[in-house]
Amino acid sequence: MSKRLKIILMMLAGMTLLVSAIAYKNKIEMERTLSQVRPPAAVRVAVVTADKWQQKIFAVGTIAAEQGVDVTAPLPGTVVNINFNSGDQVNLGDALLSLDTGIQDAELSGLIATLSLKEVQFRRAVKLLEKQQISQSDFDYAKAEKDEATALVDAKQAFIDRKTVYAPFSGELGIRLVNLGTYMEPGDPIVSLQMLSPIHVDFAIPERQLGQVEIGQTVEFKVRAFPGKIYEAKIVTIEPNVQIGSRSVRVRASLENKEGKLKPGMFAETWAIQREKKAVLKVPRTAVTFSPFGQIVFVVVSKNGSSLVERRQVTAGEINGSAVGLESGVSEGDIVVATGQNKLRNGMSVVVTETETDY
């Protein structure tokens, strides 16, 4: 065996001994660590309490106006007069905008002149018929011409009247979309008009909950624009048909919107309030955590004079403020960990630092 090979073998043996020594040392340190008794974890707890909650049906909805429309031009023409500003409050019948009627006014004058002539001819025909100086057919022809001229005047006047756009109902205007001199085609938008009081919140519920709502029932809802405000409405309409695709029923609740803060199109979270209250076992919302096993809580139990935690799977129900109702997994009077669960495992010792009561 060469000298060089002997040196390599000696180095490999030395490295093997070194690795074995390090592994043995780590094993000893791990056993020493595991043999040490961990101090109890400090936790905040709460007592499972029985309560009666008002039953609610949750749904998402949309704010809708009592009346809402985009005011449009009924006829073609050039804008010659604008009688409103963006954001104005208007009443039913207020004139909003006028289009040019120069040509139509001239045509109307000609038709009125023709009507005057036909009326004179008709009055003459009446006298002549009384004297039997004209035939009945000549009289009928004169009357028809007079009636035709009257109809043409009325039609032209109606056309001119439609050149002025009026508010179809009272409400609040949006942003003006036209300017003086704008040429408009029929259907071109002028401004949005919304009736904001009363206002509605529309939502849908599953058909299985149809028997739990009725006309006059109270609905609470909130919108993201005013997160601290809870609004209250009354159900006024329940759709008589079930949507085939979603198997849901549309419901509308109404309320006065005197301040005008609620706007059509707002997203709303709604709760239909039922008359009967439901018995629940409540705990703080922070006591329920999610794991691969589902929803769990840690219950503090006494064993051999020590406080240990026991992991239990639960079924969470409704949420009411900072509390959540549990439908299974706990009993009234059980003590659950409210905060500090992230450092716990099943059977671990704990020490209670505080008991939470305000939830």
PDB file of C-alpha atoms in Angstrom, residues 74-76 80 97-112 152-166:
ATOM      1  CA  PRO A  74     -86.152  62.426 -27.547  1.00  0.00           C
ATOM      2  CA  LEU A  75     -85.500  64.182 -30.881  1.00  0.00           C
ATOM      3  CA  PRO A  76     -82.500  65.407 -32.862  1.00  0.00           C
ATOM      4  CA  VAL A  80     -79.867  76.130 -27.182  1.00  0.00           C
ATOM      5  CA  LEU A  97     -82.957  71.458 -21.622  1.00  0.00           C
ATOM      6  CA  SER A  98     -84.213  72.938 -24.877  1.00  0.00           C
ATOM      7  CA  LEU A  99     -83.264  72.128 -28.457  1.00  0.00           C
ATOM      8  CA  ASP A 100     -83.393  74.475 -31.447  1.00  0.00           C
ATOM      9  CA  THR A 101     -86.935  74.832 -32.897  1.00  0.00           C
ATOM     10  CA  GLY A 102     -86.402  77.605 -35.459  1.00  0.00           C
ATOM     11  CA  ILE A 103     -87.440  75.623 -38.521  1.00  0.00           C
ATOM     12  CA  GLN A 104     -90.314  73.937 -36.722  1.00  0.00           C
ATOM     13  CA  ASP A 105     -91.635  77.307 -35.455  1.00  0.00           C
ATOM     14  CA  ALA A 106     -91.712  78.610 -39.015  1.00  0.00           C
ATOM     15  CA  GLU A 107     -93.492  75.486 -40.216  1.00  0.00           C
ATOM     16  CA  LEU A 108     -95.995  75.836 -37.386  1.00  0.00           C
ATOM     17  CA  SER A 109     -96.766  79.426 -38.416  1.00  0.00           C
ATOM     18  CA  GLY A 110     -97.545  78.225 -41.932  1.00  0.00           C
ATOM     19  CA  LEU A 111     -99.780  75.444 -40.647  1.00  0.00           C
ATOM     20  CA  ILE A 112    -101.642  77.875 -38.373  1.00  0.00           C
ATOM     21  CA  LEU A 152    -101.262  69.087 -38.568  1.00  0.00           C
ATOM     22  CA  VAL A 153    -101.011  72.081 -36.213  1.00  0.00           C
ATOM     23  CA  ASP A 154    -101.382  69.827 -33.157  1.00  0.00           C
ATOM     24  CA  ALA A 155     -98.746  67.403 -34.467  1.00  0.00           C
ATOM     25  CA  LYS A 156     -96.244  70.161 -35.177  1.00  0.00           C
ATOM     26  CA  GLN A 157     -96.895  71.743 -31.773  1.00  0.00           C
ATOM     27  CA  ALA A 158     -96.332  68.371 -30.072  1.00  0.00           C
ATOM     28  CA  PHE A 159     -93.069  67.975 -31.995  1.00  0.00           C
ATOM     29  CA  ILE A 160     -91.910  71.418 -30.823  1.00  0.00           C
ATOM     30  CA  ASP A 161     -92.939  70.662 -27.240  1.00  0.00           C
ATOM     31  CA  ARG A 162     -90.789  67.520 -27.293  1.00  0.00           C
ATOM     32  CA  LYS A 163     -87.797  69.686 -28.141  1.00  0.00           C
ATOM     33  CA  THR A 164     -87.870  70.717 -24.479  1.00  0.00           C
ATOM     34  CA  VAL A 165     -86.821  67.962 -22.068  1.00  0.00           C
ATOM     35  CA  TYR A 166     -88.632  67.858 -18.717  1.00  0.00           C
TER      36      TYR A 166
END
